Amino acid sequence: MDRLRPPRAELEALTPYEAKDVRAEVMLASNENPANVPGELLQKFSERAMHIPYNRYPDPLAGRLRELIAEANGLEPDNVLVGNGGDELIFDLLLAWGGPGRKLIDLPPTFAMYGIDAGMTGTEVIELPRRADFSIDGDAVLERLKPGDVDIVMIANPNNPTGTLASEPLLIDVLNSTDALVLVDEAYFEFSRHTMRPHMSRHQNLVILRTFSKAFSLAGLRAGYLLAHEDVICELTKVRQPYSVNRFTQLAAELVFRERPVFEAGISQLLRHRDMLVHGLSALREVTVYPSEANFVLFKVAGASMVWRDLLREHSVLVRDFSRAPGLEDCLRVSVGTEEEIGRFLAGMDEILSRRHASDLFGMAATASRHTKEEA
Ligand SMILES: *Cc1c(COP(=O)(O)O)cnc(C)c1O
């Protein structure tokens, strides 16, 4: 057959998530930890990797890792679900609580995967945009929950890509006003140090998401986890891919989780670097910087997509371009890197903006002289 039957009609509206794998010398686009896993842990990975029975399927529920995570959070193992990155768990949540005829409340601008996964699962998305300062419009959310027809709410806290932390009383109000599942996505918990964990005992509908991809340097291995009521976890195990977390990832995540104090110094350093980054960006003319509780900073600059392109082409610095996203016109997001990476980014920004300023002045001079000639 030289023809192909089309896939589901819904796919027409979707574009592959970041299909292009752009490389640069300074990678500040994905909120990864700029440092690889510390050497002593890498050494342990490789020693243990020699003894993994790769011919055998992994433990579907990553039992040992699950126990460690449960214990650290004062919970039971059946309150924990490990996934192939947080992204897989978000998809599982929508498979189980979303679907045709069911509704998600999304608070854009926010993490794009919520809307994408809703689209893939046929879940209706109710968008309640954030305010101009990216805080959640609490009144709108509580009002929309009143009819009782919402099935799931997703709240990134701190929010990605804006870095905004939600007010805890508002999150509690949301939990109190609905029986919908409420995901509080704490992918940046290790940076914000804010968690809704203490509220789990009172709210059966609270689900917390964490990941090994950001603070713990394991973006390449794909591991994340949910903390939730055992009934929620039980439902999710019905829709999840049984062997999604491979043996090597389970082992590495276990070693990292056991040794997580080793990451503390690096996290504190990244927080200091974030302050440097905010300070440096604020000093630039024409840049508006938004406060962040995570390891990235959102900023606004006129002609953002041109700035993005010049950073990449001329300075080999890759940041994330959000300028086409609704509510984020002219916004770019830069991840907190090493001191050197931040230096290169800021130097690039300074060069691009000074050059633009110079050519603006030149352009004005040229226009002025043309006018003079035309008038003459
Ligand atoms: C990075 C991120 C995740 C999960 O990332 P994984 O690499 O799939 O674990 C989840 N939510 C938000 C808001 C994120 O920024």
Short mmCIF file of C-alpha atoms and ligand atoms in Angstrom, two decimals:
data_model
loop_
_atom_site.label_atom_id
_atom_site.label_comp_id
_atom_site.label_asym_id
_atom_site.label_seq_id
_atom_site.Cartn_x
_atom_site.Cartn_y
_atom_site.Cartn_z
CA MET A 1 0.00 0.00 0.00
CA ASP A 2 1.43 3.39 -0.84
CA ARG A 3 -1.23 5.11 1.20
CA LEU A 4 -1.56 5.45 4.92
CA ARG A 5 -4.72 5.57 6.96
CA PRO A 6 -4.64 8.76 9.07
CA PRO A 7 -4.19 8.52 12.85
CA ARG A 8 -6.76 9.84 15.36
CA ALA A 9 -8.16 13.22 14.29
CA GLU A 10 -7.06 14.80 17.61
CA LEU A 11 -3.42 14.49 16.54
CA GLU A 12 -3.90 17.09 13.84
CA ALA A 13 -3.94 19.84 16.45
CA LEU A 14 -0.80 18.54 18.20
CA THR A 15 2.86 19.17 17.44
CA PRO A 16 5.66 16.95 18.78
CA TYR A 17 7.03 18.24 22.09
CA GLU A 18 10.38 19.86 21.36
CA ALA A 19 11.20 17.40 18.61
CA LYS A 20 14.35 19.27 17.71
CA ASP A 21 17.38 18.39 19.78
CA VAL A 22 19.26 21.70 19.69
CA ARG A 23 22.77 21.58 21.15
CA ALA A 24 24.81 24.51 22.40
CA GLU A 25 27.92 25.00 24.52
CA VAL A 26 25.82 26.53 27.27
CA MET A 27 22.60 24.56 27.83
CA LEU A 28 20.15 26.60 29.90
CA ALA A 29 16.84 25.54 28.36
CA SER A 30 15.58 22.57 30.37
CA ASN A 31 16.08 23.38 34.06
CA GLU A 32 18.52 20.50 34.47
CA ASN A 33 21.16 20.51 37.16
CA PRO A 34 24.28 21.91 35.43
CA ALA A 35 26.39 19.31 37.28
CA ASN A 36 26.37 15.59 36.59
CA VAL A 37 25.89 13.16 39.48
CA PRO A 38 28.91 13.44 41.85
CA GLY A 39 31.86 11.17 41.02
CA GLU A 40 31.60 8.93 44.11
CA LEU A 41 27.98 8.14 43.21
CA LEU A 42 28.86 7.49 39.56
CA GLN A 43 31.44 5.04 40.85
CA LYS A 44 28.74 3.24 42.84
CA PHE A 45 26.43 3.21 39.80
CA SER A 46 29.01 1.43 37.72
CA GLU A 47 30.00 -1.07 40.41
CA ARG A 48 26.37 -2.01 41.01
CA ALA A 49 25.53 -1.96 37.29
CA MET A 50 27.82 -4.98 36.82
CA HIS A 51 25.49 -7.12 38.90
CA ILE A 52 22.11 -6.20 37.44
CA PRO A 53 20.29 -9.13 35.81
CA TYR A 54 19.47 -7.22 32.60
CA ASN A 55 17.72 -10.29 31.16
CA ARG A 56 14.98 -10.01 33.81
CA TYR A 57 12.08 -7.57 33.85
CA PRO A 58 12.33 -4.90 36.56
CA ASP A 59 10.20 -4.74 39.71
CA PRO A 60 7.05 -3.04 38.31
CA LEU A 61 6.56 -0.82 41.36
CA ALA A 62 10.25 -0.21 42.17
CA GLY A 63 9.71 -1.61 45.67
CA ARG A 64 13.01 -0.62 47.27
CA LEU A 65 12.91 2.93 45.95
CA ARG A 66 9.26 3.16 46.91
CA GLU A 67 10.08 2.18 50.50
CA LEU A 68 12.87 4.72 50.76
CA ILE A 69 10.68 7.52 49.44
CA ALA A 70 7.77 6.53 51.69
CA GLU A 71 9.96 6.43 54.77
CA ALA A 72 11.55 9.81 54.04
CA ASN A 73 8.08 11.33 53.71
CA GLY A 74 6.52 9.63 56.73
CA LEU A 75 4.21 7.57 54.50
CA GLU A 76 3.58 3.94 53.60
CA PRO A 77 4.91 2.42 50.36
CA ASP A 78 1.38 2.20 48.96
CA ASN A 79 1.24 6.01 49.11
CA VAL A 80 4.08 6.22 46.58
CA LEU A 81 4.20 5.57 42.85
CA VAL A 82 7.44 5.75 40.86
CA GLY A 83 7.29 6.61 37.17
CA ASN A 84 9.46 7.05 34.10
CA GLY A 85 9.95 10.71 34.93
CA GLY A 86 7.24 12.93 36.33
CA ASP A 87 5.89 13.27 32.80
CA GLU A 88 4.74 9.66 32.73
CA LEU A 89 2.88 10.13 36.00
CA ILE A 90 1.09 13.23 34.69
CA PHE A 91 -0.05 11.14 31.73
CA ASP A 92 -1.18 8.35 34.07
CA LEU A 93 -3.19 10.84 36.13
CA LEU A 94 -5.03 11.99 33.02
CA LEU A 95 -5.57 8.43 31.82
CA ALA A 96 -7.22 7.62 35.13
CA TRP A 97 -8.97 10.88 36.14
CA GLY A 98 -9.31 12.49 32.68
CA GLY A 99 -10.62 11.05 29.44
CA PRO A 100 -13.57 11.82 27.15
CA GLY A 101 -16.38 13.65 28.94
CA ARG A 102 -14.13 14.59 31.86
CA LYS A 103 -12.60 17.94 32.77
CA LEU A 104 -9.20 19.33 33.79
CA ILE A 105 -8.62 22.79 35.28
CA ASP A 106 -5.35 24.16 33.91
CA LEU A 107 -3.80 27.46 35.05
CA PRO A 108 -1.83 28.86 32.13
CA PRO A 109 0.81 29.98 31.54
CA THR A 110 2.10 26.77 33.10
CA PHE A 111 3.77 23.45 32.35
CA ALA A 112 2.71 22.53 28.81
CA MET A 113 2.47 18.78 29.44
CA TYR A 114 -0.81 19.14 31.36
CA GLY A 115 -2.60 20.51 28.29
CA ILE A 116 -0.80 18.17 25.88
CA ASP A 117 -1.67 15.06 27.89
CA ALA A 118 -5.24 16.30 28.28
CA GLY A 119 -5.41 16.55 24.48
CA MET A 120 -4.04 13.04 24.05
CA THR A 121 -6.49 11.54 26.53
CA GLY A 122 -9.50 13.44 25.19
CA THR A 123 -9.89 15.38 28.44
CA GLU A 124 -11.66 18.73 28.21
CA VAL A 125 -9.38 21.56 29.38
CA ILE A 126 -10.82 24.48 31.34
CA GLU A 127 -8.21 27.22 31.22
CA LEU A 128 -8.26 29.73 34.06
CA PRO A 129 -5.43 32.14 33.18
CA ARG A 130 -3.13 33.46 35.88
CA ARG A 131 -3.06 37.16 36.74
CA ALA A 132 -0.51 39.55 35.22
CA ASP A 133 1.97 38.76 38.03
CA PHE A 134 1.40 35.02 37.30
CA SER A 135 -0.34 34.41 40.62
CA ILE A 136 -3.35 32.08 40.50
CA ASP A 137 -6.75 33.75 40.13
CA GLY A 138 -8.12 32.07 43.24
CA ASP A 139 -11.64 33.49 42.91
CA ALA A 140 -11.95 32.16 39.36
CA VAL A 141 -10.73 28.70 40.41
CA LEU A 142 -13.03 28.42 43.43
CA GLU A 143 -15.96 29.74 41.40
CA ARG A 144 -15.36 27.23 38.61
CA LEU A 145 -15.16 24.36 41.09
CA LYS A 146 -18.62 25.15 42.52
CA PRO A 147 -20.80 23.19 40.04
CA GLY A 148 -18.84 20.05 40.98
CA ASP A 149 -18.18 18.89 37.42
CA VAL A 150 -14.37 19.12 37.45
CA ASP A 151 -12.43 15.86 37.67
CA ILE A 152 -8.84 17.00 38.06
CA VAL A 153 -6.87 20.18 38.76
CA MET A 154 -3.17 20.57 37.96
CA ILE A 155 -1.07 23.19 39.75
CA ALA A 156 2.68 23.49 39.28
CA ASN A 157 4.15 24.85 42.51
CA PRO A 158 6.44 26.66 41.99
CA ASN A 159 5.02 27.21 38.55
CA ASN A 160 7.05 26.44 35.44
CA PRO A 161 7.91 28.57 33.43
CA THR A 162 7.12 31.56 35.64
CA GLY A 163 8.80 30.50 38.91
CA THR A 164 5.77 31.67 40.92
CA LEU A 165 4.86 30.04 44.24
CA ALA A 166 1.14 29.65 45.02
CA SER A 167 -0.23 30.83 48.35
CA GLU A 168 -0.67 27.86 50.69
CA PRO A 169 -4.06 29.08 52.04
CA LEU A 170 -5.33 29.21 48.46
CA LEU A 171 -4.18 25.64 47.78
CA ILE A 172 -5.96 24.54 50.96
CA ASP A 173 -9.13 26.38 49.86
CA VAL A 174 -8.96 24.54 46.53
CA LEU A 175 -8.55 21.18 48.28
CA ASN A 176 -11.48 21.98 50.55
CA SER A 177 -13.80 23.05 47.74
CA THR A 178 -13.63 20.00 45.53
CA ASP A 179 -13.48 16.23 45.43
CA ALA A 180 -11.57 16.52 42.15
CA LEU A 181 -8.06 15.14 42.24
CA VAL A 182 -5.68 18.07 42.86
CA LEU A 183 -2.15 17.59 41.58
CA VAL A 184 0.38 19.88 43.24
CA ASP A 185 3.41 19.46 41.03
CA GLU A 186 6.47 19.98 43.22
CA ALA A 187 9.07 19.27 40.53
CA TYR A 188 11.15 22.13 42.01
CA PHE A 189 10.54 21.29 45.67
CA GLU A 190 14.24 20.95 46.47
CA PHE A 191 14.71 24.59 45.41
CA SER A 192 11.50 26.14 46.77
CA ARG A 193 11.48 24.01 49.95
CA HIS A 194 7.70 24.42 50.04
CA THR A 195 5.53 21.32 50.13
CA MET A 196 1.89 20.43 50.62
CA ARG A 197 2.94 17.10 52.19
CA PRO A 198 1.63 18.09 55.68
CA HIS A 199 -1.88 18.40 54.22
CA MET A 200 -2.09 14.87 52.82
CA SER A 201 -3.69 13.34 55.90
CA ARG A 202 -6.66 15.73 55.69
CA HIS A 203 -7.15 15.66 51.92
CA GLN A 204 -7.65 12.38 50.16
CA ASN A 205 -7.74 14.28 46.84
CA LEU A 206 -4.21 15.74 47.17
CA VAL A 207 -1.50 14.30 44.92
CA ILE A 208 2.09 15.55 45.03
CA LEU A 209 4.58 15.09 42.19
CA ARG A 210 8.36 15.15 42.58
CA THR A 211 11.18 14.32 40.19
CA PHE A 212 14.81 13.22 40.10
CA SER A 213 15.36 15.30 36.94
CA LYS A 214 15.98 18.72 38.40
CA ALA A 215 17.83 18.97 41.72
CA PHE A 216 19.10 15.36 41.61
CA SER A 217 20.87 15.45 38.23
CA LEU A 218 19.06 12.42 36.79
CA ALA A 219 17.12 13.96 33.87
CA GLY A 220 18.83 11.45 31.58
CA LEU A 221 17.56 8.41 33.48
CA ARG A 222 13.87 9.34 33.83
CA ALA A 223 12.55 8.93 37.35
CA GLY A 224 9.81 10.76 39.22
CA TYR A 225 7.29 9.89 41.89
CA LEU A 226 3.86 10.67 43.26
CA LEU A 227 2.76 10.89 46.88
CA ALA A 228 -0.97 10.23 47.25
CA HIS A 229 -3.70 8.39 49.10
CA GLU A 230 -3.41 4.60 48.62
CA ASP A 231 -6.72 4.48 46.73
CA VAL A 232 -5.39 7.01 44.21
CA ILE A 233 -2.17 5.03 43.73
CA CYS A 234 -4.19 1.84 43.33
CA GLU A 235 -6.24 3.35 40.48
CA LEU A 236 -3.09 4.61 38.79
CA THR A 237 -1.53 1.16 38.83
CA LYS A 238 -4.42 0.05 36.58
CA VAL A 239 -3.42 2.42 33.77
CA ARG A 240 0.36 2.62 34.07
CA GLN A 241 2.87 0.80 31.89
CA PRO A 242 4.00 -2.01 34.23
CA TYR A 243 7.72 -1.97 33.43
CA SER A 244 8.24 1.70 32.67
CA VAL A 245 11.04 2.24 35.18
CA ASN A 246 14.01 0.12 34.17
CA ARG A 247 16.38 -1.70 36.52
CA PHE A 248 19.27 0.68 36.06
CA THR A 249 17.12 3.74 36.74
CA GLN A 250 15.64 2.14 39.86
CA LEU A 251 19.12 1.39 41.16
CA ALA A 252 20.56 4.82 40.37
CA ALA A 253 17.54 6.64 41.84
CA GLU A 254 17.85 4.53 44.99
CA LEU A 255 21.52 5.40 45.39
CA VAL A 256 20.84 9.08 44.75
CA PHE A 257 17.90 9.17 47.14
CA ARG A 258 19.90 7.49 49.92
CA GLU A 259 22.74 9.94 49.43
CA ARG A 260 20.60 13.01 48.80
CA PRO A 261 22.33 15.15 51.46
CA VAL A 262 25.30 15.11 49.06
CA PHE A 263 23.24 17.33 46.74
CA GLU A 264 22.44 19.95 49.39
CA ALA A 265 25.55 22.07 48.86
CA GLY A 266 24.97 22.11 45.10
CA ILE A 267 21.35 23.15 45.58
CA SER A 268 22.31 26.03 47.88
CA GLN A 269 24.93 27.08 45.37
CA LEU A 270 22.34 27.06 42.57
CA LEU A 271 20.11 29.29 44.70
CA ARG A 272 22.99 31.75 45.09
CA HIS A 273 23.59 31.55 41.35
CA ARG A 274 19.92 32.29 40.78
CA ASP A 275 20.32 35.52 42.74
CA MET A 276 23.34 36.40 40.58
CA LEU A 277 21.31 35.70 37.48
CA VAL A 278 18.36 37.82 38.64
CA HIS A 279 20.72 40.60 39.66
CA GLY A 280 22.56 40.50 36.34
CA LEU A 281 19.38 40.45 34.27
CA SER A 282 17.80 43.28 36.29
CA ALA A 283 20.78 45.45 35.48
CA LEU A 284 20.10 45.13 31.75
CA ARG A 285 18.11 47.87 30.07
CA GLU A 286 14.76 46.76 28.63
CA VAL A 287 14.63 43.51 30.59
CA THR A 288 11.85 42.72 33.07
CA VAL A 289 12.71 39.87 35.45
CA TYR A 290 10.09 37.83 37.30
CA PRO A 291 10.85 36.53 40.81
CA SER A 292 11.51 32.77 40.95
CA GLU A 293 11.37 30.09 43.62
CA ALA A 294 12.91 27.49 41.31
CA ASN A 295 16.16 26.89 39.38
CA PHE A 296 15.16 29.05 36.42
CA VAL A 297 14.22 32.64 35.75
CA LEU A 298 11.61 34.03 33.38
CA PHE A 299 12.27 37.43 31.84
CA LYS A 300 10.70 39.69 29.29
CA VAL A 301 12.59 41.54 26.58
CA ALA A 302 11.30 43.20 23.41
CA GLY A 303 11.96 41.05 20.35
CA ALA A 304 12.51 37.97 22.53
CA SER A 305 12.65 35.45 19.70
CA MET A 306 15.43 37.48 18.03
CA VAL A 307 17.31 37.62 21.30
CA TRP A 308 16.85 33.85 21.64
CA ARG A 309 18.25 33.31 18.14
CA ASP A 310 21.24 35.60 18.63
CA LEU A 311 22.10 33.99 21.98
CA LEU A 312 22.24 30.64 20.23
CA ARG A 313 23.92 31.66 16.97
CA GLU A 314 26.44 34.12 18.26
CA HIS A 315 27.06 32.97 21.81
CA SER A 316 26.16 29.26 21.71
CA VAL A 317 23.81 29.81 24.66
CA LEU A 318 20.51 27.93 24.56
CA VAL A 319 17.57 29.24 26.62
CA ARG A 320 13.85 28.51 26.22
CA ASP A 321 11.71 30.71 24.00
CA PHE A 322 8.17 31.18 25.33
CA SER A 323 7.45 34.28 23.27
CA ARG A 324 4.72 32.53 21.26
CA ALA A 325 2.95 31.09 24.31
CA PRO A 326 -0.26 32.89 25.33
CA GLY A 327 0.38 35.19 28.28
CA LEU A 328 4.16 34.98 27.81
CA GLU A 329 4.66 37.36 24.89
CA ASP A 330 8.33 38.37 24.64
CA CYS A 331 9.32 36.01 27.46
CA LEU A 332 12.38 33.77 27.63
CA ARG A 333 13.28 31.34 30.41
CA VAL A 334 16.85 30.73 31.47
CA SER A 335 17.87 27.88 33.76
CA VAL A 336 20.33 28.47 36.58
CA GLY A 337 23.67 27.07 35.45
CA THR A 338 27.22 27.28 36.74
CA GLU A 339 28.79 30.65 37.46
CA GLU A 340 30.63 30.46 34.15
CA GLU A 341 27.47 29.61 32.21
CA ILE A 342 25.58 32.48 33.81
CA GLY A 343 28.49 34.77 32.97
CA ARG A 344 28.36 33.73 29.31
CA PHE A 345 24.61 34.16 29.17
CA LEU A 346 24.71 37.63 30.76
CA ALA A 347 27.62 38.72 28.55
CA GLY A 348 25.66 37.52 25.50
CA MET A 349 22.54 39.40 26.59
CA ASP A 350 24.55 42.54 27.25
CA GLU A 351 26.20 42.36 23.84
CA ILE A 352 22.93 41.73 21.99
CA LEU A 353 21.08 44.53 23.77
CA SER A 354 23.90 47.09 23.51
CA ARG A 355 24.26 46.39 19.82
CA ARG A 356 20.54 46.79 19.38
CA HIS A 357 20.62 50.03 21.33
CA ALA A 358 23.48 51.30 19.17
CA SER A 359 21.69 50.37 15.94
CA ASP A 360 18.48 51.99 17.25
CA LEU A 361 20.40 55.21 17.81
CA PHE A 362 22.01 54.82 14.40
CA GLY A 363 18.60 54.07 12.86
CA MET A 364 17.17 57.17 14.49
CA ALA A 365 20.09 59.24 13.22
CA ALA A 366 19.62 57.80 9.72
CA THR A 367 15.88 58.54 9.77
CA ALA A 368 16.54 62.01 11.08
CA SER A 369 19.05 62.74 8.33
CA ARG A 370 16.71 61.33 5.66
CA HIS A 371 13.95 63.58 6.93
CA THR A 372 16.27 66.53 6.79
CA LYS A 373 17.13 65.69 3.20
CA GLU A 374 13.48 65.14 2.24
CA GLU A 375 12.55 68.42 3.85
CA ALA A 376 15.38 70.20 2.08
C1 LIG B 1 10.48 19.04 34.79
C2 LIG B 1 9.08 19.02 35.25
C3 LIG B 1 8.38 17.83 35.51
C4 LIG B 1 8.87 16.44 35.34
O1 LIG B 1 9.99 16.21 34.64
P1 LIG B 1 10.46 14.71 34.44
O2 LIG B 1 11.82 14.88 33.84
O3 LIG B 1 9.50 14.04 33.50
O4 LIG B 1 10.49 14.06 35.78
C5 LIG B 1 7.10 17.91 35.99
N1 LIG B 1 6.52 19.08 36.19
C6 LIG B 1 7.13 20.24 35.97
C7 LIG B 1 6.42 21.51 36.26
C8 LIG B 1 8.43 20.26 35.48
O5 LIG B 1 9.03 21.42 35.23
#
